[in-house]
PDB file of N, CA and C in Angstrom:
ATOM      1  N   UNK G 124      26.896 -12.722  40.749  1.00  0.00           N
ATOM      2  CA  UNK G 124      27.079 -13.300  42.058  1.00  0.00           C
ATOM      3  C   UNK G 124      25.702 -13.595  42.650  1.00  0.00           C
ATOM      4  N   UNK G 125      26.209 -14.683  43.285  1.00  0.00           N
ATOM      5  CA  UNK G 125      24.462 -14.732  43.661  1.00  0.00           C
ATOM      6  C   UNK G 125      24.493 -14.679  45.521  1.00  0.00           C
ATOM      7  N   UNK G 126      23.552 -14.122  45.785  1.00  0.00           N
ATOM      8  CA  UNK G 126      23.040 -13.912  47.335  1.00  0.00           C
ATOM      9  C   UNK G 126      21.639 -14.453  47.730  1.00  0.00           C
ATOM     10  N   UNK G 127      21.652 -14.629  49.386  1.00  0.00           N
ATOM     11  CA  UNK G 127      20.755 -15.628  49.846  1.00  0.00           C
ATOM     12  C   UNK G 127      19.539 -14.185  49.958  1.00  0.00           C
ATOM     13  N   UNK G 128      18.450 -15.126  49.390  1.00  0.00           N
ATOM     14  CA  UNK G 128      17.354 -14.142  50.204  1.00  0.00           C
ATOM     15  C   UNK G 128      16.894 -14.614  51.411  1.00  0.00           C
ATOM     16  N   UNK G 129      16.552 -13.294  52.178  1.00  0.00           N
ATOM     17  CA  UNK G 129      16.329 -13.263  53.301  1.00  0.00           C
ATOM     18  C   UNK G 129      15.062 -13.048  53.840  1.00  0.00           C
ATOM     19  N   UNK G 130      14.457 -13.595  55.000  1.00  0.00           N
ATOM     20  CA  UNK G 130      13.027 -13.265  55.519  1.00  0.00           C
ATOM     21  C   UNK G 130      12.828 -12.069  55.443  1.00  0.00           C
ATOM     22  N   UNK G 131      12.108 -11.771  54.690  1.00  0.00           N
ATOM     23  CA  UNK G 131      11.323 -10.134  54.220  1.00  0.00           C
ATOM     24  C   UNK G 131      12.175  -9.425  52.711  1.00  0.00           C
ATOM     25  N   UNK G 132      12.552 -10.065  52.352  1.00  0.00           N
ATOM     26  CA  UNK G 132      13.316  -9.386  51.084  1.00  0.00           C
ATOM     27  C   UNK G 132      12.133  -9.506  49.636  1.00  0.00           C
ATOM     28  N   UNK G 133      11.969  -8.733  49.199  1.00  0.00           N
ATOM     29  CA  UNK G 133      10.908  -8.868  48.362  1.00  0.00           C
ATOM     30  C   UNK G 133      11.381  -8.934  46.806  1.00  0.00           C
ATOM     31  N   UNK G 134      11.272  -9.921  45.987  1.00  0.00           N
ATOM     32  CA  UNK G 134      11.827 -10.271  44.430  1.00  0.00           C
ATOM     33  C   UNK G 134      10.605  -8.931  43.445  1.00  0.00           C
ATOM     34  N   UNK G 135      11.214  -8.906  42.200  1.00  0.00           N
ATOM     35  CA  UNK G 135      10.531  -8.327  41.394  1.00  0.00           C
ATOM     36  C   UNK G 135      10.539  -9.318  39.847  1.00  0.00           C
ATOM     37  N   UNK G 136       9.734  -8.909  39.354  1.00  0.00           N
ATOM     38  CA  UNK G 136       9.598  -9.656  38.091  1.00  0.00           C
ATOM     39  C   UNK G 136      11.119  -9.658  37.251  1.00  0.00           C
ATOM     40  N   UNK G 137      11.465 -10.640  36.786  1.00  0.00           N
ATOM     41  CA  UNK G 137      12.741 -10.791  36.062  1.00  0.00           C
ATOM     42  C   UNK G 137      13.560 -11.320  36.993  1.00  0.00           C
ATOM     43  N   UNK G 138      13.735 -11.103  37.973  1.00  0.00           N
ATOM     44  CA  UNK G 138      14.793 -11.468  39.058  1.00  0.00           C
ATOM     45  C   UNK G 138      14.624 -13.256  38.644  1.00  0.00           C
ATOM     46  N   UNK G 139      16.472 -13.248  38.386  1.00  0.00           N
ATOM     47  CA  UNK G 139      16.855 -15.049  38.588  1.00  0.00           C
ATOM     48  C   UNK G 139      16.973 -15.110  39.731  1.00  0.00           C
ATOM     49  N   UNK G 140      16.055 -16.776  39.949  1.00  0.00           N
ATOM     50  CA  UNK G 140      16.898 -17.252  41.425  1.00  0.00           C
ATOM     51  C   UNK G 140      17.224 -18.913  41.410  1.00  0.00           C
ATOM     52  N   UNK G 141      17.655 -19.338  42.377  1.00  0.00           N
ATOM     53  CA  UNK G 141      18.075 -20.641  42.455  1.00  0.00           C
ATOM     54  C   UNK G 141      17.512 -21.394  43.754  1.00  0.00           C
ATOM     55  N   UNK G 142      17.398 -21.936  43.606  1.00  0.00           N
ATOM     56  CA  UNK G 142      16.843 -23.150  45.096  1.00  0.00           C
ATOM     57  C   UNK G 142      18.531 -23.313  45.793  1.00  0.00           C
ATOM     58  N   UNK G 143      18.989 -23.078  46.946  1.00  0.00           N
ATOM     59  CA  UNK G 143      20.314 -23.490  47.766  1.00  0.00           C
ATOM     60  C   UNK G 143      19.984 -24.553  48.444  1.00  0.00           C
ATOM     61  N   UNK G 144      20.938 -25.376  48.635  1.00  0.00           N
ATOM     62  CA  UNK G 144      20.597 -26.532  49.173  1.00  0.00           C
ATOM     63  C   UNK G 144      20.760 -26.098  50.743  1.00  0.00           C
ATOM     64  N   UNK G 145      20.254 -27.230  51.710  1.00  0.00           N
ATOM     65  CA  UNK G 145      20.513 -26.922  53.101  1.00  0.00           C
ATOM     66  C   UNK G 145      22.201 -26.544  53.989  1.00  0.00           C
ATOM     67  N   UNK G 146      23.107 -27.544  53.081  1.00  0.00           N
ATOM     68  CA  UNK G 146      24.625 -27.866  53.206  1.00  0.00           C
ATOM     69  C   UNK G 146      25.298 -26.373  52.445  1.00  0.00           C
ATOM     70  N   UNK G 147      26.265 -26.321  52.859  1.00  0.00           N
ATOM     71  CA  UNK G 147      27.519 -25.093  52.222  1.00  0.00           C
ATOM     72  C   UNK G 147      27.823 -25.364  50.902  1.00  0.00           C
ATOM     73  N   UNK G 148      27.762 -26.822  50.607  1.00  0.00           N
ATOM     74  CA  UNK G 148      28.600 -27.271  49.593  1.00  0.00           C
ATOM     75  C   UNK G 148      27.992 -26.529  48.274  1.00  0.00           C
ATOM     76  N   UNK G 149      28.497 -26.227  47.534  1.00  0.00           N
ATOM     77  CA  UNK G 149      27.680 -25.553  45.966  1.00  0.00           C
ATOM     78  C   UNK G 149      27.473 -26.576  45.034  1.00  0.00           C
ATOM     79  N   UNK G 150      26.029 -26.200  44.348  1.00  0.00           N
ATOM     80  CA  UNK G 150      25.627 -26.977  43.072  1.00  0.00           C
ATOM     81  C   UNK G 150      25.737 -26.724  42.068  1.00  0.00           C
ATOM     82  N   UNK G 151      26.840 -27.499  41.197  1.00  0.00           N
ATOM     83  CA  UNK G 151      27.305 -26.968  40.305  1.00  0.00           C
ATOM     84  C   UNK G 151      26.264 -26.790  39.147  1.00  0.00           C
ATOM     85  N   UNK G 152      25.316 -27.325  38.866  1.00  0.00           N
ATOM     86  CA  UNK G 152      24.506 -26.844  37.346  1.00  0.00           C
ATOM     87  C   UNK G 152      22.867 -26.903  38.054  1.00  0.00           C
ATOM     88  N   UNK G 153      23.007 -26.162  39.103  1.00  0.00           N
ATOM     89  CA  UNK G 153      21.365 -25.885  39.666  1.00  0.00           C
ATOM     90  C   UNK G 153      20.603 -25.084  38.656  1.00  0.00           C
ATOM     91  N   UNK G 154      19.611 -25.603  38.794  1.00  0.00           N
ATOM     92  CA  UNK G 154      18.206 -24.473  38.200  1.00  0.00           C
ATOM     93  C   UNK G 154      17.975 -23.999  38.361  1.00  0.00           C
ATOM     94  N   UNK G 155      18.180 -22.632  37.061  1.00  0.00           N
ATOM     95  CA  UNK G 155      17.850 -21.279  37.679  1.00  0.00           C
ATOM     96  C   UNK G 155      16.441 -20.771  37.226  1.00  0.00           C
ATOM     97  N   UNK G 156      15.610 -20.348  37.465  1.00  0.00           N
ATOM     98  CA  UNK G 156      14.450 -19.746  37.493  1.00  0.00           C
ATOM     99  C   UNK G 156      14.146 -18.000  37.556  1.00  0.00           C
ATOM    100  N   UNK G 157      13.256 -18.041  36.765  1.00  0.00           N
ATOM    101  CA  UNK G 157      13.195 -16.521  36.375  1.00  0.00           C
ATOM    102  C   UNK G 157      11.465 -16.439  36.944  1.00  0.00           C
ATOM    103  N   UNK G 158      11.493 -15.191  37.880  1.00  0.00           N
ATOM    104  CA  UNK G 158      10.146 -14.484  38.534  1.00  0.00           C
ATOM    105  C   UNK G 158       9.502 -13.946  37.139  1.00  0.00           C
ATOM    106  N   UNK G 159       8.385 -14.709  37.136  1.00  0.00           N
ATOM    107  CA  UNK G 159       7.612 -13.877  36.164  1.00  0.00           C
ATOM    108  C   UNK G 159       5.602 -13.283  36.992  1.00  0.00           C
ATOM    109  N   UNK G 160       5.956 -13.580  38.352  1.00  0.00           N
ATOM    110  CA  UNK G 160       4.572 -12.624  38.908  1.00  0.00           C
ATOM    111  C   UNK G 160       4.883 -12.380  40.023  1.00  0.00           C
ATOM    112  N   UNK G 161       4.359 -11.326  40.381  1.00  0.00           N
ATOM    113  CA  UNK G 161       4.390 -10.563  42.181  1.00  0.00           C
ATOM    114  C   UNK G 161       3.128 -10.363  42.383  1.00  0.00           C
ATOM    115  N   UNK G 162       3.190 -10.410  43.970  1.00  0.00           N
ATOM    116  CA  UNK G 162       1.808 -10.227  44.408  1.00  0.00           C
ATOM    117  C   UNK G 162       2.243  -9.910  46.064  1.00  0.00           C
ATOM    118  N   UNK G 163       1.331  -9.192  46.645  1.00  0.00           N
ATOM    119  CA  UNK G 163       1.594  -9.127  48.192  1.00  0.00           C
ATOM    120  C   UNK G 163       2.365  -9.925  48.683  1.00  0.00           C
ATOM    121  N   UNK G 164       1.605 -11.400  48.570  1.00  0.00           N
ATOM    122  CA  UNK G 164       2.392 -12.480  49.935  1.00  0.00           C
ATOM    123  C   UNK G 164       2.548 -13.798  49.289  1.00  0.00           C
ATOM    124  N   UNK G 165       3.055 -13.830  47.821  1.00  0.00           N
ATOM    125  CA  UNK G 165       3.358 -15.051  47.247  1.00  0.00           C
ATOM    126  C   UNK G 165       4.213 -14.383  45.538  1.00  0.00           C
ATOM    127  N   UNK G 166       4.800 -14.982  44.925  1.00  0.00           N
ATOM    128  CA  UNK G 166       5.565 -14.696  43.453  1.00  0.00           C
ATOM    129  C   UNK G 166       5.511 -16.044  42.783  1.00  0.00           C
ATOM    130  N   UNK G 167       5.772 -15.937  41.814  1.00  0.00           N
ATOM    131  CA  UNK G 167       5.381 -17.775  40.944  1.00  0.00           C
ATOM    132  C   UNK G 167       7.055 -17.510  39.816  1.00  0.00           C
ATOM    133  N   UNK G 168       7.658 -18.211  39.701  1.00  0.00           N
ATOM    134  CA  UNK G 168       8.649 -18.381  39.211  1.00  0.00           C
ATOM    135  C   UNK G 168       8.671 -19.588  37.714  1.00  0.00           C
ATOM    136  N   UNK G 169       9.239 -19.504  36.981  1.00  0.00           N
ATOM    137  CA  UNK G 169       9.455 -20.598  35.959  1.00  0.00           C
ATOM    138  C   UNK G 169      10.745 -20.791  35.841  1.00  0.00           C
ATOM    139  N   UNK G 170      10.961 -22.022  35.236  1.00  0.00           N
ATOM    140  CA  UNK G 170      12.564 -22.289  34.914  1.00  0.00           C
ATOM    141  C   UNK G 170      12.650 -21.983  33.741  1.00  0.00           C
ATOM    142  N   UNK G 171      14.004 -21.214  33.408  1.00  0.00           N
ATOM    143  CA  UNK G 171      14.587 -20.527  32.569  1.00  0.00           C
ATOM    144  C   UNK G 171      14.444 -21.249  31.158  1.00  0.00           C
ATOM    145  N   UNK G 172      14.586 -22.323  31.289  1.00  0.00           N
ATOM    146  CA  UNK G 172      14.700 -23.657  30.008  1.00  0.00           C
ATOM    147  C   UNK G 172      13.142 -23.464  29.513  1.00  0.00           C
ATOM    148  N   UNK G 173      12.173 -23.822  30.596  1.00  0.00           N
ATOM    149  CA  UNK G 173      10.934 -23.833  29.918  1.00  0.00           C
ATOM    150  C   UNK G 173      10.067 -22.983  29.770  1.00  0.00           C
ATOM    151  N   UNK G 174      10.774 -21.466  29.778  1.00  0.00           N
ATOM    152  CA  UNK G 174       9.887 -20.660  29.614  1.00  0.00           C
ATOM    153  C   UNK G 174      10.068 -20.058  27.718  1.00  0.00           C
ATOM    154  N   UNK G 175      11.122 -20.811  27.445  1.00  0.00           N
ATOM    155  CA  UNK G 175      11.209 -20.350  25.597  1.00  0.00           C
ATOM    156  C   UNK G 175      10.320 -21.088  25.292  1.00  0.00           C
ATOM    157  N   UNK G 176       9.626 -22.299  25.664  1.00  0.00           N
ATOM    158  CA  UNK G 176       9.185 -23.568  24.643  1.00  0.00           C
ATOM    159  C   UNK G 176       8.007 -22.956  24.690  1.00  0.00           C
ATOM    160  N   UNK G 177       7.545 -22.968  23.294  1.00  0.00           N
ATOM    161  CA  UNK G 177       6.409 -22.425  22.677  1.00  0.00           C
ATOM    162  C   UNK G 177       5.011 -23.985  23.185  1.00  0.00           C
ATOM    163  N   UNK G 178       5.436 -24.676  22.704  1.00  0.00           N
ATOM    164  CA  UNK G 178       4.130 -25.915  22.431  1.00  0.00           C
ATOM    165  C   UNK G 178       4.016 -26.162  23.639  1.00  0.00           C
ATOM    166  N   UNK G 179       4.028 -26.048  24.716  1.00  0.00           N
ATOM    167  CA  UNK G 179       3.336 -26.482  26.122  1.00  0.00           C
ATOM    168  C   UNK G 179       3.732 -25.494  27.107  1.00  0.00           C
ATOM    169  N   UNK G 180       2.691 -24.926  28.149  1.00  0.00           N
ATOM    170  CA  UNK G 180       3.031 -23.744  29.103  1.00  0.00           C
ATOM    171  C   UNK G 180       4.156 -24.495  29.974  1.00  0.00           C
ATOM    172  N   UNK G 181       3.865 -23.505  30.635  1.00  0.00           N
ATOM    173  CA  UNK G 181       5.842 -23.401  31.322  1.00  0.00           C
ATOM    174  C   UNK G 181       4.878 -24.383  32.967  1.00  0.00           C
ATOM    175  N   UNK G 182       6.210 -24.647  33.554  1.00  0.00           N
ATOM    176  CA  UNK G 182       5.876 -25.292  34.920  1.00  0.00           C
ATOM    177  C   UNK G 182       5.812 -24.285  35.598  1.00  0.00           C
ATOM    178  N   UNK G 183       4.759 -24.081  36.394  1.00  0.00           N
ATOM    179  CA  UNK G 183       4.904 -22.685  37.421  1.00  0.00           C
ATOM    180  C   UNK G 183       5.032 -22.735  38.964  1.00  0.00           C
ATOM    181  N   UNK G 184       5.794 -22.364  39.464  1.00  0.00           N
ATOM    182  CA  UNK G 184       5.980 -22.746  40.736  1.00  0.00           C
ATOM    183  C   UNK G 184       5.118 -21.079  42.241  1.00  0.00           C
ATOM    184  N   UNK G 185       4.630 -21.346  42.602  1.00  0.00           N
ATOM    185  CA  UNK G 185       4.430 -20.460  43.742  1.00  0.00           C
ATOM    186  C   UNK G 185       4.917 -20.657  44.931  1.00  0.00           C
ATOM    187  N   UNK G 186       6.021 -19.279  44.999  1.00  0.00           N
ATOM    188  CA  UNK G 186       6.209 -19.310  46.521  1.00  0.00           C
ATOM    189  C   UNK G 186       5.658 -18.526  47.104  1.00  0.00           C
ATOM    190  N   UNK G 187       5.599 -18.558  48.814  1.00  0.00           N
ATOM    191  CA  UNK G 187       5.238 -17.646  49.504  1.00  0.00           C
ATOM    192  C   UNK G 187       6.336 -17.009  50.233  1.00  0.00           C
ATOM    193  N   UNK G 188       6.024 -15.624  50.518  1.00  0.00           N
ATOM    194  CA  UNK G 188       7.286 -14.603  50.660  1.00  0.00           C
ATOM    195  C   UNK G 188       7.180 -15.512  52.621  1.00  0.00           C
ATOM    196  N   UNK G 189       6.372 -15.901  53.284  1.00  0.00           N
ATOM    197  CA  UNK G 189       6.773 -16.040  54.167  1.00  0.00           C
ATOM    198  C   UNK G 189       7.686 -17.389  54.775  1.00  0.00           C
ATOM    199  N   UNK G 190       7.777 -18.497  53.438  1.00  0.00           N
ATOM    200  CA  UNK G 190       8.366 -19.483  53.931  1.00  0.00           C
ATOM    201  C   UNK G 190       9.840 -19.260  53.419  1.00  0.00           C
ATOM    202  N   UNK G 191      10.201 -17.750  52.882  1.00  0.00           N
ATOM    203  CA  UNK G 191      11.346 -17.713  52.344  1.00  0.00           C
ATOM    204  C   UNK G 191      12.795 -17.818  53.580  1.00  0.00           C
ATOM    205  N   UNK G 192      14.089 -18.528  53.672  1.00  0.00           N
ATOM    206  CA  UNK G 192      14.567 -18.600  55.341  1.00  0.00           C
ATOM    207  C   UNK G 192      14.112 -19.232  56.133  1.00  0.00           C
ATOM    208  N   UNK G 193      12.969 -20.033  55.809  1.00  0.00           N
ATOM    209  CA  UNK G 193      12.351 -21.166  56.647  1.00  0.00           C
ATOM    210  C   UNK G 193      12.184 -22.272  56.248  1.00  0.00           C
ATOM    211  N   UNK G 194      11.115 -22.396  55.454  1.00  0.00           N
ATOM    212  CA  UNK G 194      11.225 -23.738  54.632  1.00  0.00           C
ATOM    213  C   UNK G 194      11.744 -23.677  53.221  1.00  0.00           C
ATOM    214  N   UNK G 195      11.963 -22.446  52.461  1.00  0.00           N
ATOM    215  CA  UNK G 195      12.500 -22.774  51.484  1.00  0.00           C
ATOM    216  C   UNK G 195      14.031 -21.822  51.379  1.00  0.00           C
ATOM    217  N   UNK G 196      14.949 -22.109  50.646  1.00  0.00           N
ATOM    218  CA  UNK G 196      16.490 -21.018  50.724  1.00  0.00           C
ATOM    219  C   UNK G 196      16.419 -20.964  49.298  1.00  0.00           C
ATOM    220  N   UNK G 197      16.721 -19.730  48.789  1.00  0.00           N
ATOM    221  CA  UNK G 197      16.980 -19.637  47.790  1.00  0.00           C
ATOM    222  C   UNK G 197      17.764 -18.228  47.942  1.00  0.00           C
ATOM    223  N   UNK G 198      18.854 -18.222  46.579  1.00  0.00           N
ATOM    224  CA  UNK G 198      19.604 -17.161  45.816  1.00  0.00           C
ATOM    225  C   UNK G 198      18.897 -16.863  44.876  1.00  0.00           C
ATOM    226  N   UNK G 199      19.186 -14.551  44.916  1.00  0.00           N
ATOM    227  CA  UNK G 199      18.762 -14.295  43.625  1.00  0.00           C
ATOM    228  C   UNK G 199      20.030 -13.649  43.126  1.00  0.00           C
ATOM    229  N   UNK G 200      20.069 -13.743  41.705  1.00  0.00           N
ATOM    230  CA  UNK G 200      21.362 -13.320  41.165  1.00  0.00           C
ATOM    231  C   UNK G 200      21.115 -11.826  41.012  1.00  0.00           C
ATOM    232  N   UNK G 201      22.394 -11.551  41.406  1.00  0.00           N
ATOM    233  CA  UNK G 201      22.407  -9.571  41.820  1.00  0.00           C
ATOM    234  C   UNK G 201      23.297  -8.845  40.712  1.00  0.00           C
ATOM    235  N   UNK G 202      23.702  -9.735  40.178  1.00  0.00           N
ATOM    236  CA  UNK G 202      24.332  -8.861  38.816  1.00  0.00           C
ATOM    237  C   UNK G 202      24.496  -9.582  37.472  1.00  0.00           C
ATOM    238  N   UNK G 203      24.396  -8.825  36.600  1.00  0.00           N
ATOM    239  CA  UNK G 203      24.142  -9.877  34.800  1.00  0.00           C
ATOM    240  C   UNK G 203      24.899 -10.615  34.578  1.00  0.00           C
ATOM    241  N   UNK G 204      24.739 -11.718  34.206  1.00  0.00           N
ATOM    242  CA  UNK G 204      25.910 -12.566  33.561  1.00  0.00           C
ATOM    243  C   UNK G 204      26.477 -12.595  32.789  1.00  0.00           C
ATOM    244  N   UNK G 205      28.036 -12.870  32.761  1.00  0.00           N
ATOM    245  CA  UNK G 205      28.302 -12.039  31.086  1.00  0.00           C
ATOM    246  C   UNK G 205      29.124 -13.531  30.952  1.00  0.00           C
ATOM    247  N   UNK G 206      28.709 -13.314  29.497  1.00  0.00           N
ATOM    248  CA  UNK G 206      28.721 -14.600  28.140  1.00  0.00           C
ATOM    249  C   UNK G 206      30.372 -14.103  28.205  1.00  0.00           C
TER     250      UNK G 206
END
């Protein structure tokens, strides 16, 4: 299931998350992204797809924990997914 993070909620390495759009409506095949750094007041995330591919580094994204609920919404998934 996935839940919204909230201003001050702090991710840890491994944690999936997703970008939510502004609207209610759900996206059905959004990109999910896996935390691969923490730091005080920012985390950098990759997408799940391009973090297997060996021949070119992954796209890395940095957020900052303070635009989280403001300028950016995102879900992190709170329990494993089962195949």
């Amino acid at each position: 299931m996935w839940k919204i993070l909230k201003p001050g909620d702090k991710v840890s390495v491994g944690d999936n998350l997703r970008y939510r759009s502004n609207s209610n409506t759900q996206q059905p095949e959004a990109e999910v992204y896996e935390v691969v750094r923490t730091d005080q007041h920012y985390f950098e995330i990759v997408r799940q797809t391009e973090k297997d591919k060996v021949s070119e580094p992954p796209d890395r994204k940095a957020v900052r924990y303070t635009d989280i609920g403001y300028n950016v919404l995102l879900e992190r998934r709170s329990d494993p997914e089962t195949n």
